[in-house]
mmCIF file of C-alpha atoms in Angstrom:
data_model
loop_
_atom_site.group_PDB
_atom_site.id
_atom_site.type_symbol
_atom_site.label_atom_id
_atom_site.label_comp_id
_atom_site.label_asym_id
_atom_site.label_seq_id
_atom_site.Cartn_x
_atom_site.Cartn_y
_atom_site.Cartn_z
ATOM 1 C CA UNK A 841 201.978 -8.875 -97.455
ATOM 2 C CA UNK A 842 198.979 -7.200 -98.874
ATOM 3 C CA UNK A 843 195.859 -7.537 -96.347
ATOM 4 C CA UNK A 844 193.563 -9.129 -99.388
ATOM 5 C CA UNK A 845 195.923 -11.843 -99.663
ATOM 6 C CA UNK A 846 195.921 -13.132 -96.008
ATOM 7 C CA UNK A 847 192.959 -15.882 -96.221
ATOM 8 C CA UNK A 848 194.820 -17.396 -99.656
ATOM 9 C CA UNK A 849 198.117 -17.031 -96.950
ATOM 10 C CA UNK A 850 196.673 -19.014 -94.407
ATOM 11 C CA UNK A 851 194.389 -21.042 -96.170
ATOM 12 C CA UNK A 852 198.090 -22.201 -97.981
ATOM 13 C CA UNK A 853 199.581 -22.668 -94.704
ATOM 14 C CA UNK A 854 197.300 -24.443 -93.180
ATOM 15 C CA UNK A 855 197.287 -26.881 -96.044
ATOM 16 C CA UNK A 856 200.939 -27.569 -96.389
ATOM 17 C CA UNK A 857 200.948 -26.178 -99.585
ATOM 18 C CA UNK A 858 204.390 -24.032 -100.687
ATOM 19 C CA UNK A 859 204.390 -20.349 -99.732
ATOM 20 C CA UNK A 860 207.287 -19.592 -102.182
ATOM 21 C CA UNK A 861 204.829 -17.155 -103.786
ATOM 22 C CA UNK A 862 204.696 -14.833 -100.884
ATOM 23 C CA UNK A 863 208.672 -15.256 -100.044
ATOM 24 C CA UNK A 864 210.453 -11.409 -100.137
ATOM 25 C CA UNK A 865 213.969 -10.373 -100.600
ATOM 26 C CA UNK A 866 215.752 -9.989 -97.420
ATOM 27 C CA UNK A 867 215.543 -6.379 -96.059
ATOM 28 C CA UNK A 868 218.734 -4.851 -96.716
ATOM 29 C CA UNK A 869 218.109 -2.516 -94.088
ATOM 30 C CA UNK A 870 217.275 -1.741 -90.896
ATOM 31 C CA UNK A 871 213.555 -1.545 -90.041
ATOM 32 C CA UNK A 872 212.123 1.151 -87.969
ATOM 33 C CA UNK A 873 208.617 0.455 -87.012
ATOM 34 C CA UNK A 874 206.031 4.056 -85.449
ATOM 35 C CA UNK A 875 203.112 3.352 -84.009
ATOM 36 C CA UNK A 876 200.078 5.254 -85.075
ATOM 37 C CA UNK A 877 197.501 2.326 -83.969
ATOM 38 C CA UNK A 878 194.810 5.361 -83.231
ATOM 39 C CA UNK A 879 192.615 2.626 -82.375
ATOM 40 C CA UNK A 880 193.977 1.669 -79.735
ATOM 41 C CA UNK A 881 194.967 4.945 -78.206
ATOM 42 C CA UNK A 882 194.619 8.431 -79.263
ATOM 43 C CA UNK A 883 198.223 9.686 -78.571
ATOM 44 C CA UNK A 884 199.543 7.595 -80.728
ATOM 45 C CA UNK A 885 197.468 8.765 -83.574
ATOM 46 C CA UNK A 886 198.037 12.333 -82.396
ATOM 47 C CA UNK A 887 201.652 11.781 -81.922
ATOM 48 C CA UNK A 888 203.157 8.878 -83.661
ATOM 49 C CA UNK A 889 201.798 9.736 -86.325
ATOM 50 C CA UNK A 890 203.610 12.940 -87.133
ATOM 51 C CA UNK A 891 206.763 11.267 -86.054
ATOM 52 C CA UNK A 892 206.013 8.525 -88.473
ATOM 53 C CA UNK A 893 206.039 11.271 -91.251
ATOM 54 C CA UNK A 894 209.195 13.148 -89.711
ATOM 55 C CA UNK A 895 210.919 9.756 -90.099
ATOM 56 C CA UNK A 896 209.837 8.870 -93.365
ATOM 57 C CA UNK A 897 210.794 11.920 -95.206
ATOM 58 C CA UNK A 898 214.110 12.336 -93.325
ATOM 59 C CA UNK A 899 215.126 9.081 -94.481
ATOM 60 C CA UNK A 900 214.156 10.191 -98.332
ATOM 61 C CA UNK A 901 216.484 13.352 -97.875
ATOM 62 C CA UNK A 902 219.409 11.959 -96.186
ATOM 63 C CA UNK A 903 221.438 8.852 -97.366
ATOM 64 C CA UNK A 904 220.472 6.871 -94.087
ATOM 65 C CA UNK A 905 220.128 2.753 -94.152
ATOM 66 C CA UNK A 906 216.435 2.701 -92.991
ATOM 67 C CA UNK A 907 213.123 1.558 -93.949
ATOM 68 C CA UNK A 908 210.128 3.245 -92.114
ATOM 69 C CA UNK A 909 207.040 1.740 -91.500
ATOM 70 C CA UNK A 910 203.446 2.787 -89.489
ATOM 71 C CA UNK A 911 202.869 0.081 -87.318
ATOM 72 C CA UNK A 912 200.062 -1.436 -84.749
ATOM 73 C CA UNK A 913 200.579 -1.102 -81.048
ATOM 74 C CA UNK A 914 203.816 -1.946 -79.493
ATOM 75 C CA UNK A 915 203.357 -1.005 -76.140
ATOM 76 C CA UNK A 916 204.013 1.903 -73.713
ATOM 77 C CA UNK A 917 201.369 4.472 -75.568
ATOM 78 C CA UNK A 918 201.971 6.955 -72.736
ATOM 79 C CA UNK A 919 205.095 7.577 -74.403
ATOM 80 C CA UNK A 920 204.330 8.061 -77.220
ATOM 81 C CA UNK A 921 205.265 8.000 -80.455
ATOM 82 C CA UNK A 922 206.377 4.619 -79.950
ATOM 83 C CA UNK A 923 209.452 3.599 -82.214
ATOM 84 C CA UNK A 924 211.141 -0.032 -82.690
ATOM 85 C CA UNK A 925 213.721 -0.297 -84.920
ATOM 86 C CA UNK A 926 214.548 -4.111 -86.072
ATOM 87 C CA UNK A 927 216.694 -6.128 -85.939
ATOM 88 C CA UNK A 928 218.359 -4.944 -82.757
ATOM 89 C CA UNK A 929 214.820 -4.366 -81.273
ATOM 90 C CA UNK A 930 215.447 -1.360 -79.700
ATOM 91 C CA UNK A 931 212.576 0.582 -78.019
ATOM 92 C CA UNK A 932 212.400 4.288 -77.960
ATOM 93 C CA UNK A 933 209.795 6.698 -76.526
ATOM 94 C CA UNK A 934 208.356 10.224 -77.338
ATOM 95 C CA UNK A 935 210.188 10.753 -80.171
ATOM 96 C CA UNK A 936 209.528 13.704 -81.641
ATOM 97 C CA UNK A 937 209.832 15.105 -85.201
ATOM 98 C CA UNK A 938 212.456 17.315 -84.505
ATOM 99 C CA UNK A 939 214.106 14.394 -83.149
ATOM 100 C CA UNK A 940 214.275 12.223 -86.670
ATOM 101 C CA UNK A 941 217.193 12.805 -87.767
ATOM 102 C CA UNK A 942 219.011 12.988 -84.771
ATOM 103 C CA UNK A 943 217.797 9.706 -84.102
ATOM 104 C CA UNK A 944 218.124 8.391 -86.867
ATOM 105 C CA UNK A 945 221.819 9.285 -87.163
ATOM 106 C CA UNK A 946 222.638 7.930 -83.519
ATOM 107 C CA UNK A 947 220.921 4.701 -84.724
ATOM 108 C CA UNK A 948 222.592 4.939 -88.300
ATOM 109 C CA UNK A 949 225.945 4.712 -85.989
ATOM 110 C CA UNK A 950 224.814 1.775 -83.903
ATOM 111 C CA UNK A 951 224.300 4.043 -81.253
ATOM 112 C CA UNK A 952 221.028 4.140 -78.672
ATOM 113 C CA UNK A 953 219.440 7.978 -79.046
ATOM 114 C CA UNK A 954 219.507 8.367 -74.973
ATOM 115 C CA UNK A 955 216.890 11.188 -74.945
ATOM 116 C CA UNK A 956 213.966 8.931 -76.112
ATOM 117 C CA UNK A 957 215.737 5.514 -75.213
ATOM 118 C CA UNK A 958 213.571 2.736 -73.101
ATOM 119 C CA UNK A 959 216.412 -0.020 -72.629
ATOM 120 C CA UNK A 960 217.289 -3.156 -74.336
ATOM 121 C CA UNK A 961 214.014 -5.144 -74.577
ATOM 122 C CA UNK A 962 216.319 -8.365 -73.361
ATOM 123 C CA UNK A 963 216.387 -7.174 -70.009
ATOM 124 C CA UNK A 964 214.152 -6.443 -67.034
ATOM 125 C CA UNK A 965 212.587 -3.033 -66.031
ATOM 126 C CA UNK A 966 215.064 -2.896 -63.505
ATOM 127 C CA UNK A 967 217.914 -3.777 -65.736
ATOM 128 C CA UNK A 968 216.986 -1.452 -68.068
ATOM 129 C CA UNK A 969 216.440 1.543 -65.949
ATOM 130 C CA UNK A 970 220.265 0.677 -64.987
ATOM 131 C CA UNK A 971 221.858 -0.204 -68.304
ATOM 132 C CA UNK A 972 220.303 3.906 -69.356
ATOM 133 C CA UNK A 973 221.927 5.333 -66.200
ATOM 134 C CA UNK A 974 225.229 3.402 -67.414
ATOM 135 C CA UNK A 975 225.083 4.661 -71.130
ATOM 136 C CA UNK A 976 224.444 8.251 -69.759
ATOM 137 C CA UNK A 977 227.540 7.961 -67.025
ATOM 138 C CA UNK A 978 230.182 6.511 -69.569
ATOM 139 C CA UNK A 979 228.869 7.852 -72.890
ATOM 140 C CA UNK A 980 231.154 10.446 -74.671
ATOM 141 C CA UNK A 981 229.535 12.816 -77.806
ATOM 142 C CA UNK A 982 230.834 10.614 -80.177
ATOM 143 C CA UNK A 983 231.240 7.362 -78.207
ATOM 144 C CA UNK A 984 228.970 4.908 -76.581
ATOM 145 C CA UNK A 985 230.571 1.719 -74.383
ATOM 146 C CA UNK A 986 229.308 -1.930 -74.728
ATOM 147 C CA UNK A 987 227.940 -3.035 -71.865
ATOM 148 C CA UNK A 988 227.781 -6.713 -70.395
ATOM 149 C CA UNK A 989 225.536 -7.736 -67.432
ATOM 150 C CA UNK A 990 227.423 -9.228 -64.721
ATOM 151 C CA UNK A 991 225.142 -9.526 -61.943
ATOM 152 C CA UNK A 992 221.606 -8.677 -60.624
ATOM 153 C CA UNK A 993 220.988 -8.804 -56.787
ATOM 154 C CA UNK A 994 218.046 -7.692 -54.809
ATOM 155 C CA UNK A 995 214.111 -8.139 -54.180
ATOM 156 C CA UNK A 996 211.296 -6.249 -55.768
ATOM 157 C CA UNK A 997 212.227 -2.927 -54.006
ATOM 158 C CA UNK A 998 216.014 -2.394 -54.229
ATOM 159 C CA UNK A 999 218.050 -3.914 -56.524
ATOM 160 C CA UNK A 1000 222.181 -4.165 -57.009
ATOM 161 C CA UNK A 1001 223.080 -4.498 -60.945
ATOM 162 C CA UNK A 1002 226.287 -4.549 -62.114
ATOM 163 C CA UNK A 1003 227.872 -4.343 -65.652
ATOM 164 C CA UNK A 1004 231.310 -4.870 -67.686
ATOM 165 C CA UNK A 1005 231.916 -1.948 -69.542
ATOM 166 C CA UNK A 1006 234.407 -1.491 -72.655
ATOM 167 C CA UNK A 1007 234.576 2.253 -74.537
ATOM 168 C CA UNK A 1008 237.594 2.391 -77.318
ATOM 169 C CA UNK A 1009 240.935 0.838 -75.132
ATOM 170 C CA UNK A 1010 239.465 1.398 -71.891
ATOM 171 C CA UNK A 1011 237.004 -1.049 -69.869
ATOM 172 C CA UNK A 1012 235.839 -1.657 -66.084
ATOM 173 C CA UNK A 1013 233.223 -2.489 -63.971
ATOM 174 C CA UNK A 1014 230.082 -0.201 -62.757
ATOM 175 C CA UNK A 1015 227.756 -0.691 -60.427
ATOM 176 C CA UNK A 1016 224.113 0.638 -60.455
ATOM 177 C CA UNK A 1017 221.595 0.741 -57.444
ATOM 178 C CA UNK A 1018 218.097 0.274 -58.594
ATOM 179 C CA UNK A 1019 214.791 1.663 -56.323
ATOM 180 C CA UNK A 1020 211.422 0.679 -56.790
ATOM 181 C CA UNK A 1021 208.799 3.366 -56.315
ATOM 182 C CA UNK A 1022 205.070 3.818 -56.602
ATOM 183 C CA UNK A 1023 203.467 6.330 -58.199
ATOM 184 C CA UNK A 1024 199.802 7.049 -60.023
ATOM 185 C CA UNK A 1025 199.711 7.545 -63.387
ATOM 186 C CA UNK A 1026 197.757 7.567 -66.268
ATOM 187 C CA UNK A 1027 199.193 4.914 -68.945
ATOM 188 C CA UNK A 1028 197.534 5.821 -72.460
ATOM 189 C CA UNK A 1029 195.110 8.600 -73.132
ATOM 190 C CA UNK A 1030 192.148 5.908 -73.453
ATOM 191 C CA UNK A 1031 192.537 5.839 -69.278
ATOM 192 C CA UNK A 1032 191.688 9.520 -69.157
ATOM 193 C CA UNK A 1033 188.558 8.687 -68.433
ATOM 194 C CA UNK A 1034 189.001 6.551 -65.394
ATOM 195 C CA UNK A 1035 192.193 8.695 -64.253
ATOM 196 C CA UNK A 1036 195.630 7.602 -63.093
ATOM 197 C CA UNK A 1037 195.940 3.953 -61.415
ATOM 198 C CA UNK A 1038 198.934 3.063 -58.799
ATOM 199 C CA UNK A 1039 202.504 1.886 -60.970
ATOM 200 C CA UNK A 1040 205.530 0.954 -59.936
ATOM 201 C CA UNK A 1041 208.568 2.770 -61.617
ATOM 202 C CA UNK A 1042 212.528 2.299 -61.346
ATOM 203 C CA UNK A 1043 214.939 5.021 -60.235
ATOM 204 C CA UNK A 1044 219.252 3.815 -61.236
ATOM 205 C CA UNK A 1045 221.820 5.921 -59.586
ATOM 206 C CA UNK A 1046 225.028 5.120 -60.433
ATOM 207 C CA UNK A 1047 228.584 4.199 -58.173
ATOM 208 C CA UNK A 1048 231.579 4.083 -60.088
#
């Protein structure tokens, strides 16, 4: 929707009046969203913003079943550029633009581009630190397993996930140990200023 027609928008919405006006066709495919919200943090104007453009015109030389789109913040500007892609809402960070079309081909598979993958945004930090150490243990060049959570065990230090796992005819179980540890760190480059404060940061290691 078109920024000058938001008050009309809401001013209909508010009223009860029918928005049939502003309905859209259904997408017919997949969105990817780059931030480039320079506003709220330089690297992401620096950064995402490039990527943005890598993305777009990769998608308008290859036959891939995208739509690309700048977008406002979505979190995690220290690794940026930031990158959703809808609707499997799949979060990706420092993607760069020699990365576009290899991501975009992983993605154009229904495959998660490890290098700049973040983890499912259904799970927990922990969860997803383990479900990326599980993708990059079972994961063939062609071939990425399904994986189900079975079981999450633990406190806010160590932490005992397990998963189902299913690749072509083969499937087991794996099991992933999960440490906390804290580090300093400086999250976006608007905290450059102040310098690094104290995070807390997941490391998976994985037992077959």
């Amino acid at each position: 929707m078109a920024r000058w027609e938001l008050e009309a928008f809401f001013g209909a919405f508010q009223s009860g009046t029918r928005l049939s006006q502003w309905e859209q066709p259904a997408m017919r495919n997949d969105l990817v969203l780059c931030c480039t919200h320079g506003t709220k943090d330089k690297c992401c104007a620096k950064y995402g913003y490039k990527t943005f453009k890598a993305l777009a015109s990769t998608v308008a030389e290859h036959p891939l079943p995208f739509e690309v789109w700048e977008s406002s913040h979505l979190g995690g500007c220290r690794l940026a550029a930031s990158v959703i892609v809808l609707p499997n809402v799949r979060k990706y960070g420092r993607i760069t633009p020699e990365q576009a079309l290899s991501f975009l081909q992983a993605e154009a598979r229904q495959q998660r581009f490890l290098p700049g993958y973040r983890g499912s945004s259904q799970l927990t930090p922990a969860q997803q630190s383990a479900e990326i150490a599980a993708l990059t243990q079972l994961s063939t060049e062609a071939r990425q397993p399904t994986l189900a959570l079975i079981s999450d065990h633990g406190d806010d230090q160590a932490r005992e996930i397990r998963f189902q796992w299913r690749l072509d005819q083969q499937q087991g179980e794996l099991t992933v140990h999960c440490q906390a540890t804290t580090l300093w760190r400086v999250d976006t480059c608007a905290d450059l200023a102040q310098g690094p404060t104290e995070s807390t940061v997941w490391h998976a290691m994985v037992n077959g």
